[in-house]
PDB file of N, CA and C in Angstrom:
ATOM      1  N   MET E   1     -33.475  61.773  27.784  1.00  0.00           N
ATOM      2  CA  MET E   1     -32.925  60.459  27.525  1.00  0.00           C
ATOM      3  C   MET E   1     -32.807  60.201  26.032  1.00  0.00           C
ATOM      4  N   LYS E   2     -33.772  60.679  25.243  1.00  0.00           N
ATOM      5  CA  LYS E   2     -33.737  60.480  23.805  1.00  0.00           C
ATOM      6  C   LYS E   2     -32.518  61.171  23.188  1.00  0.00           C
ATOM      7  N   THR E   3     -32.186  62.368  23.667  1.00  0.00           N
ATOM      8  CA  THR E   3     -31.031  63.103  23.161  1.00  0.00           C
ATOM      9  C   THR E   3     -29.738  62.360  23.444  1.00  0.00           C
ATOM     10  N   SER E   4     -29.601  61.789  24.627  1.00  0.00           N
ATOM     11  CA  SER E   4     -28.372  61.063  24.955  1.00  0.00           C
ATOM     12  C   SER E   4     -28.251  59.777  24.135  1.00  0.00           C
ATOM     13  N   THR E   5     -29.356  59.151  23.801  1.00  0.00           N
ATOM     14  CA  THR E   5     -29.326  57.948  22.969  1.00  0.00           C
ATOM     15  C   THR E   5     -28.861  58.297  21.557  1.00  0.00           C
ATOM     16  N   ILE E   6     -29.376  59.399  21.030  1.00  0.00           N
ATOM     17  CA  ILE E   6     -28.967  59.840  19.692  1.00  0.00           C
ATOM     18  C   ILE E   6     -27.482  60.200  19.686  1.00  0.00           C
ATOM     19  N   ALA E   7     -27.050  60.910  20.706  1.00  0.00           N
ATOM     20  CA  ALA E   7     -25.638  61.299  20.797  1.00  0.00           C
ATOM     21  C   ALA E   7     -24.744  60.072  20.910  1.00  0.00           C
ATOM     22  N   ALA E   8     -25.159  59.102  21.711  1.00  0.00           N
ATOM     23  CA  ALA E   8     -24.371  57.876  21.868  1.00  0.00           C
ATOM     24  C   ALA E   8     -24.305  57.107  20.558  1.00  0.00           C
ATOM     25  N   SER E   9     -25.410  57.059  19.827  1.00  0.00           N
ATOM     26  CA  SER E   9     -25.433  56.366  18.532  1.00  0.00           C
ATOM     27  C   SER E   9     -24.521  57.046  17.529  1.00  0.00           C
ATOM     28  N   ALA E  10     -24.533  58.359  17.510  1.00  0.00           N
ATOM     29  CA  ALA E  10     -23.668  59.107  16.599  1.00  0.00           C
ATOM     30  C   ALA E  10     -22.203  58.881  16.929  1.00  0.00           C
ATOM     31  N   LEU E  11     -21.875  58.878  18.206  1.00  0.00           N
ATOM     32  CA  LEU E  11     -20.493  58.635  18.626  1.00  0.00           C
ATOM     33  C   LEU E  11     -20.055  57.231  18.241  1.00  0.00           C
ATOM     34  N   LEU E  12     -20.904  56.254  18.462  1.00  0.00           N
ATOM     35  CA  LEU E  12     -20.584  54.873  18.101  1.00  0.00           C
ATOM     36  C   LEU E  12     -20.345  54.753  16.595  1.00  0.00           C
ATOM     37  N   ALA E  13     -21.207  55.375  15.804  1.00  0.00           N
ATOM     38  CA  ALA E  13     -21.047  55.335  14.346  1.00  0.00           C
ATOM     39  C   ALA E  13     -19.746  56.003  13.926  1.00  0.00           C
ATOM     40  N   ALA E  14     -19.388  57.094  14.573  1.00  0.00           N
ATOM     41  CA  ALA E  14     -18.154  57.802  14.230  1.00  0.00           C
ATOM     42  C   ALA E  14     -16.923  56.955  14.505  1.00  0.00           C
ATOM     43  N   VAL E  15     -17.004  56.079  15.482  1.00  0.00           N
ATOM     44  CA  VAL E  15     -15.874  55.222  15.824  1.00  0.00           C
ATOM     45  C   VAL E  15     -15.876  53.945  14.999  1.00  0.00           C
ATOM     46  N   VAL E  16     -17.012  53.310  14.823  1.00  0.00           N
ATOM     47  CA  VAL E  16     -17.092  52.000  14.181  1.00  0.00           C
ATOM     48  C   VAL E  16     -16.947  52.077  12.670  1.00  0.00           C
ATOM     49  N   VAL E  17     -17.548  53.047  12.021  1.00  0.00           N
ATOM     50  CA  VAL E  17     -17.511  53.114  10.560  1.00  0.00           C
ATOM     51  C   VAL E  17     -16.085  53.197  10.033  1.00  0.00           C
ATOM     52  N   PRO E  18     -15.214  54.073  10.541  1.00  0.00           N
ATOM     53  CA  PRO E  18     -13.830  54.077  10.036  1.00  0.00           C
ATOM     54  C   PRO E  18     -13.105  52.761  10.310  1.00  0.00           C
ATOM     55  N   MET E  19     -13.390  52.113  11.407  1.00  0.00           N
ATOM     56  CA  MET E  19     -12.745  50.832  11.712  1.00  0.00           C
ATOM     57  C   MET E  19     -13.170  49.781  10.709  1.00  0.00           C
ATOM     58  N   MET E  20     -14.424  49.789  10.330  1.00  0.00           N
ATOM     59  CA  MET E  20     -14.920  48.825   9.353  1.00  0.00           C
ATOM     60  C   MET E  20     -14.302  49.086   7.991  1.00  0.00           C
ATOM     61  N   ALA E  21     -14.102  50.320   7.650  1.00  0.00           N
ATOM     62  CA  ALA E  21     -13.537  50.672   6.354  1.00  0.00           C
ATOM     63  C   ALA E  21     -12.100  50.186   6.221  1.00  0.00           C
ATOM     64  N   SER E  22     -11.345  50.125   7.310  1.00  0.00           N
ATOM     65  CA  SER E  22      -9.945  49.718   7.233  1.00  0.00           C
ATOM     66  C   SER E  22      -9.737  48.252   7.590  1.00  0.00           C
ATOM     67  N   ALA E  23     -10.808  47.484   7.652  1.00  0.00           N
ATOM     68  CA  ALA E  23     -10.707  46.085   8.040  1.00  0.00           C
ATOM     69  C   ALA E  23     -10.272  45.179   6.894  1.00  0.00           C
ATOM     70  N   GLU E  24      -9.996  45.733   5.762  1.00  0.00           N
ATOM     71  CA  GLU E  24      -9.580  44.967   4.595  1.00  0.00           C
ATOM     72  C   GLU E  24      -8.157  45.347   4.209  1.00  0.00           C
ATOM     73  N   PRO E  25      -7.464  44.434   3.537  1.00  0.00           N
ATOM     74  CA  PRO E  25      -6.142  44.814   3.028  1.00  0.00           C
ATOM     75  C   PRO E  25      -6.293  45.810   1.888  1.00  0.00           C
ATOM     76  N   ALA E  26      -5.260  46.570   1.663  1.00  0.00           N
ATOM     77  CA  ALA E  26      -5.268  47.496   0.532  1.00  0.00           C
ATOM     78  C   ALA E  26      -5.286  46.686  -0.759  1.00  0.00           C
ATOM     79  N   PRO E  27      -5.994  47.152  -1.777  1.00  0.00           N
ATOM     80  CA  PRO E  27      -5.994  46.415  -3.042  1.00  0.00           C
ATOM     81  C   PRO E  27      -4.606  46.431  -3.675  1.00  0.00           C
ATOM     82  N   GLU E  28      -4.267  45.359  -4.346  1.00  0.00           N
ATOM     83  CA  GLU E  28      -2.964  45.315  -5.009  1.00  0.00           C
ATOM     84  C   GLU E  28      -2.954  46.365  -6.120  1.00  0.00           C
ATOM     85  N   PRO E  29      -1.889  47.153  -6.202  1.00  0.00           N
ATOM     86  CA  PRO E  29      -1.850  48.224  -7.205  1.00  0.00           C
ATOM     87  C   PRO E  29      -1.807  47.673  -8.624  1.00  0.00           C
ATOM     88  N   LYS E  30      -2.149  48.522  -9.566  1.00  0.00           N
ATOM     89  CA  LYS E  30      -2.160  48.127 -10.973  1.00  0.00           C
ATOM     90  C   LYS E  30      -0.759  48.119 -11.576  1.00  0.00           C
ATOM     91  N   PHE E  31       0.197  48.775 -10.922  1.00  0.00           N
ATOM     92  CA  PHE E  31       1.575  48.769 -11.403  1.00  0.00           C
ATOM     93  C   PHE E  31       2.325  47.579 -10.803  1.00  0.00           C
ATOM     94  N   LYS E  32       3.477  47.212 -11.389  1.00  0.00           N
ATOM     95  CA  LYS E  32       4.286  46.115 -10.857  1.00  0.00           C
ATOM     96  C   LYS E  32       4.836  46.558  -9.507  1.00  0.00           C
ATOM     97  N   ALA E  33       4.453  45.847  -8.454  1.00  0.00           N
ATOM     98  CA  ALA E  33       4.763  46.295  -7.095  1.00  0.00           C
ATOM     99  C   ALA E  33       5.408  45.192  -6.265  1.00  0.00           C
ATOM    100  N   GLU E  34       5.973  45.630  -5.151  1.00  0.00           N
ATOM    101  CA  GLU E  34       6.502  44.702  -4.154  1.00  0.00           C
ATOM    102  C   GLU E  34       6.118  45.221  -2.777  1.00  0.00           C
ATOM    103  N   LYS E  35       6.049  44.316  -1.810  1.00  0.00           N
ATOM    104  CA  LYS E  35       5.786  44.725  -0.431  1.00  0.00           C
ATOM    105  C   LYS E  35       7.085  45.234   0.169  1.00  0.00           C
ATOM    106  N   CYS E  36       7.030  46.398   0.802  1.00  0.00           N
ATOM    107  CA  CYS E  36       8.211  46.988   1.410  1.00  0.00           C
ATOM    108  C   CYS E  36       7.958  47.157   2.905  1.00  0.00           C
ATOM    109  N   TYR E  37       8.709  46.427   3.704  1.00  0.00           N
ATOM    110  CA  TYR E  37       8.552  46.429   5.159  1.00  0.00           C
ATOM    111  C   TYR E  37       9.432  47.497   5.798  1.00  0.00           C
ATOM    112  N   GLY E  38       8.934  48.059   6.894  1.00  0.00           N
ATOM    113  CA  GLY E  38       9.731  48.963   7.706  1.00  0.00           C
ATOM    114  C   GLY E  38       9.754  50.411   7.253  1.00  0.00           C
ATOM    115  N   VAL E  39       8.916  50.779   6.285  1.00  0.00           N
ATOM    116  CA  VAL E  39       8.935  52.163   5.808  1.00  0.00           C
ATOM    117  C   VAL E  39       7.605  52.889   5.997  1.00  0.00           C
ATOM    118  N   ALA E  40       6.574  52.172   6.407  1.00  0.00           N
ATOM    119  CA  ALA E  40       5.246  52.787   6.553  1.00  0.00           C
ATOM    120  C   ALA E  40       5.196  53.707   7.768  1.00  0.00           C
ATOM    121  N   ARG E  41       4.527  54.827   7.608  1.00  0.00           N
ATOM    122  CA  ARG E  41       4.277  55.724   8.748  1.00  0.00           C
ATOM    123  C   ARG E  41       3.123  55.136   9.554  1.00  0.00           C
ATOM    124  N   ALA E  42       3.020  55.512  10.801  1.00  0.00           N
ATOM    125  CA  ALA E  42       1.943  55.024  11.672  1.00  0.00           C
ATOM    126  C   ALA E  42       0.592  55.224  10.992  1.00  0.00           C
ATOM    127  N   ALA E  43      -0.226  54.198  11.049  1.00  0.00           N
ATOM    128  CA  ALA E  43      -1.590  54.194  10.499  1.00  0.00           C
ATOM    129  C   ALA E  43      -1.633  54.316   8.976  1.00  0.00           C
ATOM    130  N   ASN E  44      -0.525  54.001   8.288  1.00  0.00           N
ATOM    131  CA  ASN E  44      -0.499  54.076   6.827  1.00  0.00           C
ATOM    132  C   ASN E  44      -0.003  52.794   6.179  1.00  0.00           C
ATOM    133  N   ASN E  45      -0.025  51.687   6.901  1.00  0.00           N
ATOM    134  CA  ASN E  45       0.404  50.415   6.325  1.00  0.00           C
ATOM    135  C   ASN E  45      -0.667  49.883   5.372  1.00  0.00           C
ATOM    136  N   ASP E  46      -0.284  48.957   4.493  1.00  0.00           N
ATOM    137  CA  ASP E  46      -1.228  48.417   3.527  1.00  0.00           C
ATOM    138  C   ASP E  46      -1.909  47.129   3.975  1.00  0.00           C
ATOM    139  N   CYS E  47      -1.439  46.496   5.021  1.00  0.00           N
ATOM    140  CA  CYS E  47      -2.178  45.335   5.511  1.00  0.00           C
ATOM    141  C   CYS E  47      -1.750  44.920   6.907  1.00  0.00           C
ATOM    142  N   GLN E  48      -2.260  43.781   7.333  1.00  0.00           N
ATOM    143  CA  GLN E  48      -2.128  43.262   8.693  1.00  0.00           C
ATOM    144  C   GLN E  48      -0.691  43.104   9.146  1.00  0.00           C
ATOM    145  N   THR E  49      -0.479  43.332  10.434  1.00  0.00           N
ATOM    146  CA  THR E  49       0.805  43.068  11.078  1.00  0.00           C
ATOM    147  C   THR E  49       0.527  42.200  12.292  1.00  0.00           C
ATOM    148  N   ALA E  50       1.556  41.788  12.985  1.00  0.00           N
ATOM    149  CA  ALA E  50       1.366  40.984  14.196  1.00  0.00           C
ATOM    150  C   ALA E  50       0.651  41.778  15.284  1.00  0.00           C
ATOM    151  N   ALA E  51       0.799  43.102  15.264  1.00  0.00           N
ATOM    152  CA  ALA E  51       0.236  43.932  16.323  1.00  0.00           C
ATOM    153  C   ALA E  51      -0.963  44.776  15.885  1.00  0.00           C
ATOM    154  N   SER E  52      -1.378  44.683  14.636  1.00  0.00           N
ATOM    155  CA  SER E  52      -2.517  45.473  14.180  1.00  0.00           C
ATOM    156  C   SER E  52      -3.370  44.661  13.211  1.00  0.00           C
ATOM    157  N   SER E  53      -4.632  45.015  13.128  1.00  0.00           N
ATOM    158  CA  SER E  53      -5.596  44.185  12.420  1.00  0.00           C
ATOM    159  C   SER E  53      -5.505  44.234  10.902  1.00  0.00           C
ATOM    160  N   CYS E  54      -5.282  45.382  10.316  1.00  0.00           N
ATOM    161  CA  CYS E  54      -5.177  45.432   8.857  1.00  0.00           C
ATOM    162  C   CYS E  54      -4.763  46.812   8.370  1.00  0.00           C
ATOM    163  N   ALA E  55      -5.100  47.126   7.130  1.00  0.00           N
ATOM    164  CA  ALA E  55      -4.637  48.372   6.500  1.00  0.00           C
ATOM    165  C   ALA E  55      -4.942  49.593   7.349  1.00  0.00           C
ATOM    166  N   GLY E  56      -3.940  50.450   7.483  1.00  0.00           N
ATOM    167  CA  GLY E  56      -4.115  51.699   8.207  1.00  0.00           C
ATOM    168  C   GLY E  56      -4.129  51.581   9.711  1.00  0.00           C
ATOM    169  N   THR E  57      -3.592  50.486  10.245  1.00  0.00           N
ATOM    170  CA  THR E  57      -3.664  50.278  11.691  1.00  0.00           C
ATOM    171  C   THR E  57      -2.315  50.087  12.375  1.00  0.00           C
ATOM    172  N   SER E  58      -1.215  50.317  11.675  1.00  0.00           N
ATOM    173  CA  SER E  58       0.079  50.168  12.346  1.00  0.00           C
ATOM    174  C   SER E  58       0.189  51.214  13.450  1.00  0.00           C
ATOM    175  N   LYS E  59       0.909  50.879  14.486  1.00  0.00           N
ATOM    176  CA  LYS E  59       0.947  51.714  15.688  1.00  0.00           C
ATOM    177  C   LYS E  59       2.042  52.770  15.690  1.00  0.00           C
ATOM    178  N   ARG E  60       3.126  52.561  14.920  1.00  0.00           N
ATOM    179  CA  ARG E  60       4.226  53.526  14.955  1.00  0.00           C
ATOM    180  C   ARG E  60       4.913  53.605  13.593  1.00  0.00           C
ATOM    181  N   ASP E  61       5.630  54.682  13.373  1.00  0.00           N
ATOM    182  CA  ASP E  61       6.397  54.851  12.139  1.00  0.00           C
ATOM    183  C   ASP E  61       7.453  53.756  12.034  1.00  0.00           C
ATOM    184  N   SER E  62       7.709  53.308  10.833  1.00  0.00           N
ATOM    185  CA  SER E  62       8.749  52.315  10.526  1.00  0.00           C
ATOM    186  C   SER E  62       8.586  51.016  11.308  1.00  0.00           C
ATOM    187  N   GLN E  63       7.366  50.634  11.605  1.00  0.00           N
ATOM    188  CA  GLN E  63       7.112  49.371  12.315  1.00  0.00           C
ATOM    189  C   GLN E  63       7.676  48.233  11.468  1.00  0.00           C
ATOM    190  N   ALA E  64       8.449  47.371  12.071  1.00  0.00           N
ATOM    191  CA  ALA E  64       9.213  46.349  11.347  1.00  0.00           C
ATOM    192  C   ALA E  64       8.357  45.404  10.516  1.00  0.00           C
ATOM    193  N   ASP E  65       7.150  45.072  10.959  1.00  0.00           N
ATOM    194  CA  ASP E  65       6.324  44.126  10.227  1.00  0.00           C
ATOM    195  C   ASP E  65       5.210  44.787   9.417  1.00  0.00           C
ATOM    196  N   ALA E  66       5.173  46.104   9.376  1.00  0.00           N
ATOM    197  CA  ALA E  66       4.180  46.830   8.579  1.00  0.00           C
ATOM    198  C   ALA E  66       4.757  47.071   7.187  1.00  0.00           C
ATOM    199  N   TRP E  67       3.916  46.880   6.168  1.00  0.00           N
ATOM    200  CA  TRP E  67       4.420  47.061   4.813  1.00  0.00           C
ATOM    201  C   TRP E  67       3.524  47.959   3.980  1.00  0.00           C
ATOM    202  N   LEU E  68       4.117  48.436   2.898  1.00  0.00           N
ATOM    203  CA  LEU E  68       3.441  49.237   1.878  1.00  0.00           C
ATOM    204  C   LEU E  68       3.752  48.643   0.526  1.00  0.00           C
ATOM    205  N   TYR E  69       2.837  48.789  -0.423  1.00  0.00           N
ATOM    206  CA  TYR E  69       3.170  48.475  -1.806  1.00  0.00           C
ATOM    207  C   TYR E  69       4.004  49.631  -2.360  1.00  0.00           C
ATOM    208  N   VAL E  70       5.110  49.309  -2.979  1.00  0.00           N
ATOM    209  CA  VAL E  70       5.947  50.302  -3.660  1.00  0.00           C
ATOM    210  C   VAL E  70       6.271  49.757  -5.044  1.00  0.00           C
ATOM    211  N   PRO E  71       6.650  50.607  -5.992  1.00  0.00           N
ATOM    212  CA  PRO E  71       7.035  50.101  -7.313  1.00  0.00           C
ATOM    213  C   PRO E  71       8.167  49.076  -7.189  1.00  0.00           C
ATOM    214  N   ALA E  72       8.060  48.002  -7.953  1.00  0.00           N
ATOM    215  CA  ALA E  72       9.058  46.928  -7.906  1.00  0.00           C
ATOM    216  C   ALA E  72      10.465  47.486  -8.107  1.00  0.00           C
ATOM    217  N   GLY E  73      11.386  47.028  -7.272  1.00  0.00           N
ATOM    218  CA  GLY E  73      12.781  47.429  -7.367  1.00  0.00           C
ATOM    219  C   GLY E  73      13.155  48.673  -6.568  1.00  0.00           C
ATOM    220  N   THR E  74      12.195  49.290  -5.886  1.00  0.00           N
ATOM    221  CA  THR E  74      12.519  50.515  -5.152  1.00  0.00           C
ATOM    222  C   THR E  74      12.651  50.313  -3.646  1.00  0.00           C
ATOM    223  N   CYS E  75      12.152  49.226  -3.110  1.00  0.00           N
ATOM    224  CA  CYS E  75      12.117  49.048  -1.653  1.00  0.00           C
ATOM    225  C   CYS E  75      13.502  49.145  -1.016  1.00  0.00           C
ATOM    226  N   THR E  76      14.449  48.420  -1.554  1.00  0.00           N
ATOM    227  CA  THR E  76      15.774  48.405  -0.922  1.00  0.00           C
ATOM    228  C   THR E  76      16.513  49.736  -1.080  1.00  0.00           C
ATOM    229  N   LYS E  77      15.989  50.629  -1.902  1.00  0.00           N
ATOM    230  CA  LYS E  77      16.582  51.960  -2.052  1.00  0.00           C
ATOM    231  C   LYS E  77      16.059  52.931  -0.986  1.00  0.00           C
ATOM    232  N   LEU E  78      14.999  52.552  -0.288  1.00  0.00           N
ATOM    233  CA  LEU E  78      14.423  53.391   0.761  1.00  0.00           C
ATOM    234  C   LEU E  78      15.128  53.131   2.087  1.00  0.00           C
ATOM    235  N   VAL E  79      15.371  54.154   2.847  1.00  0.00           N
ATOM    236  CA  VAL E  79      16.017  54.015   4.160  1.00  0.00           C
ATOM    237  C   VAL E  79      15.147  53.120   5.034  1.00  0.00           C
ATOM    238  N   GLY E  80      15.699  52.028   5.515  1.00  0.00           N
ATOM    239  CA  GLY E  80      14.987  51.089   6.373  1.00  0.00           C
ATOM    240  C   GLY E  80      14.125  50.100   5.630  1.00  0.00           C
ATOM    241  N   GLY E  81      14.071  50.180   4.303  1.00  0.00           N
ATOM    242  CA  GLY E  81      13.221  49.302   3.512  1.00  0.00           C
ATOM    243  C   GLY E  81      13.765  47.901   3.374  1.00  0.00           C
ATOM    244  N   SER E  82      12.877  46.915   3.432  1.00  0.00           N
ATOM    245  CA  SER E  82      13.242  45.508   3.281  1.00  0.00           C
ATOM    246  C   SER E  82      12.092  44.779   2.597  1.00  0.00           C
ATOM    247  N   THR E  83      12.402  43.849   1.710  1.00  0.00           N
ATOM    248  CA  THR E  83      11.357  43.080   1.052  1.00  0.00           C
ATOM    249  C   THR E  83      10.911  41.884   1.872  1.00  0.00           C
ATOM    250  N   THR E  84      11.507  41.705   3.038  1.00  0.00           N
ATOM    251  CA  THR E  84      11.085  40.670   3.971  1.00  0.00           C
ATOM    252  C   THR E  84      10.799  41.325   5.328  1.00  0.00           C
ATOM    253  N   PRO E  85       9.859  40.747   6.098  1.00  0.00           N
ATOM    254  CA  PRO E  85       9.555  41.331   7.399  1.00  0.00           C
ATOM    255  C   PRO E  85      10.785  41.352   8.299  1.00  0.00           C
ATOM    256  N   LYS E  86      10.920  42.414   9.059  1.00  0.00           N
ATOM    257  CA  LYS E  86      12.032  42.522  10.006  1.00  0.00           C
ATOM    258  C   LYS E  86      11.560  42.114  11.382  1.00  0.00           C
ATOM    259  N   LYS E  87      12.459  41.671  12.201  1.00  0.00           N
ATOM    260  CA  LYS E  87      12.142  41.324  13.594  1.00  0.00           C
ATOM    261  C   LYS E  87      12.083  42.598  14.415  1.00  0.00           C
ATOM    262  N   GLY E  88      11.127  42.628  15.378  1.00  0.00           N
ATOM    263  CA  GLY E  88      11.038  43.723  16.343  1.00  0.00           C
ATOM    264  C   GLY E  88      10.603  44.971  15.762  1.00  0.00           C
TER     265      GLY E  88
END
């Protein structure tokens, strides 16, 4: 029983610790930046969306409401990039 308790605790820690680490928004970069919606790959967004809790939690690539910080003036040059959240 002691072995199963230790194993269960280790498994819980392996799941909870990464979730706690991504529960915050990404820090604002030191360079002049803008939020770029619709270009983040799954699990690589910089902050909260309607469907995910915060940084690193978007569910799919190019999620319309997931954003990344990019250098100012580059968002609209990226395929699918928008400086405002997209619907759907």
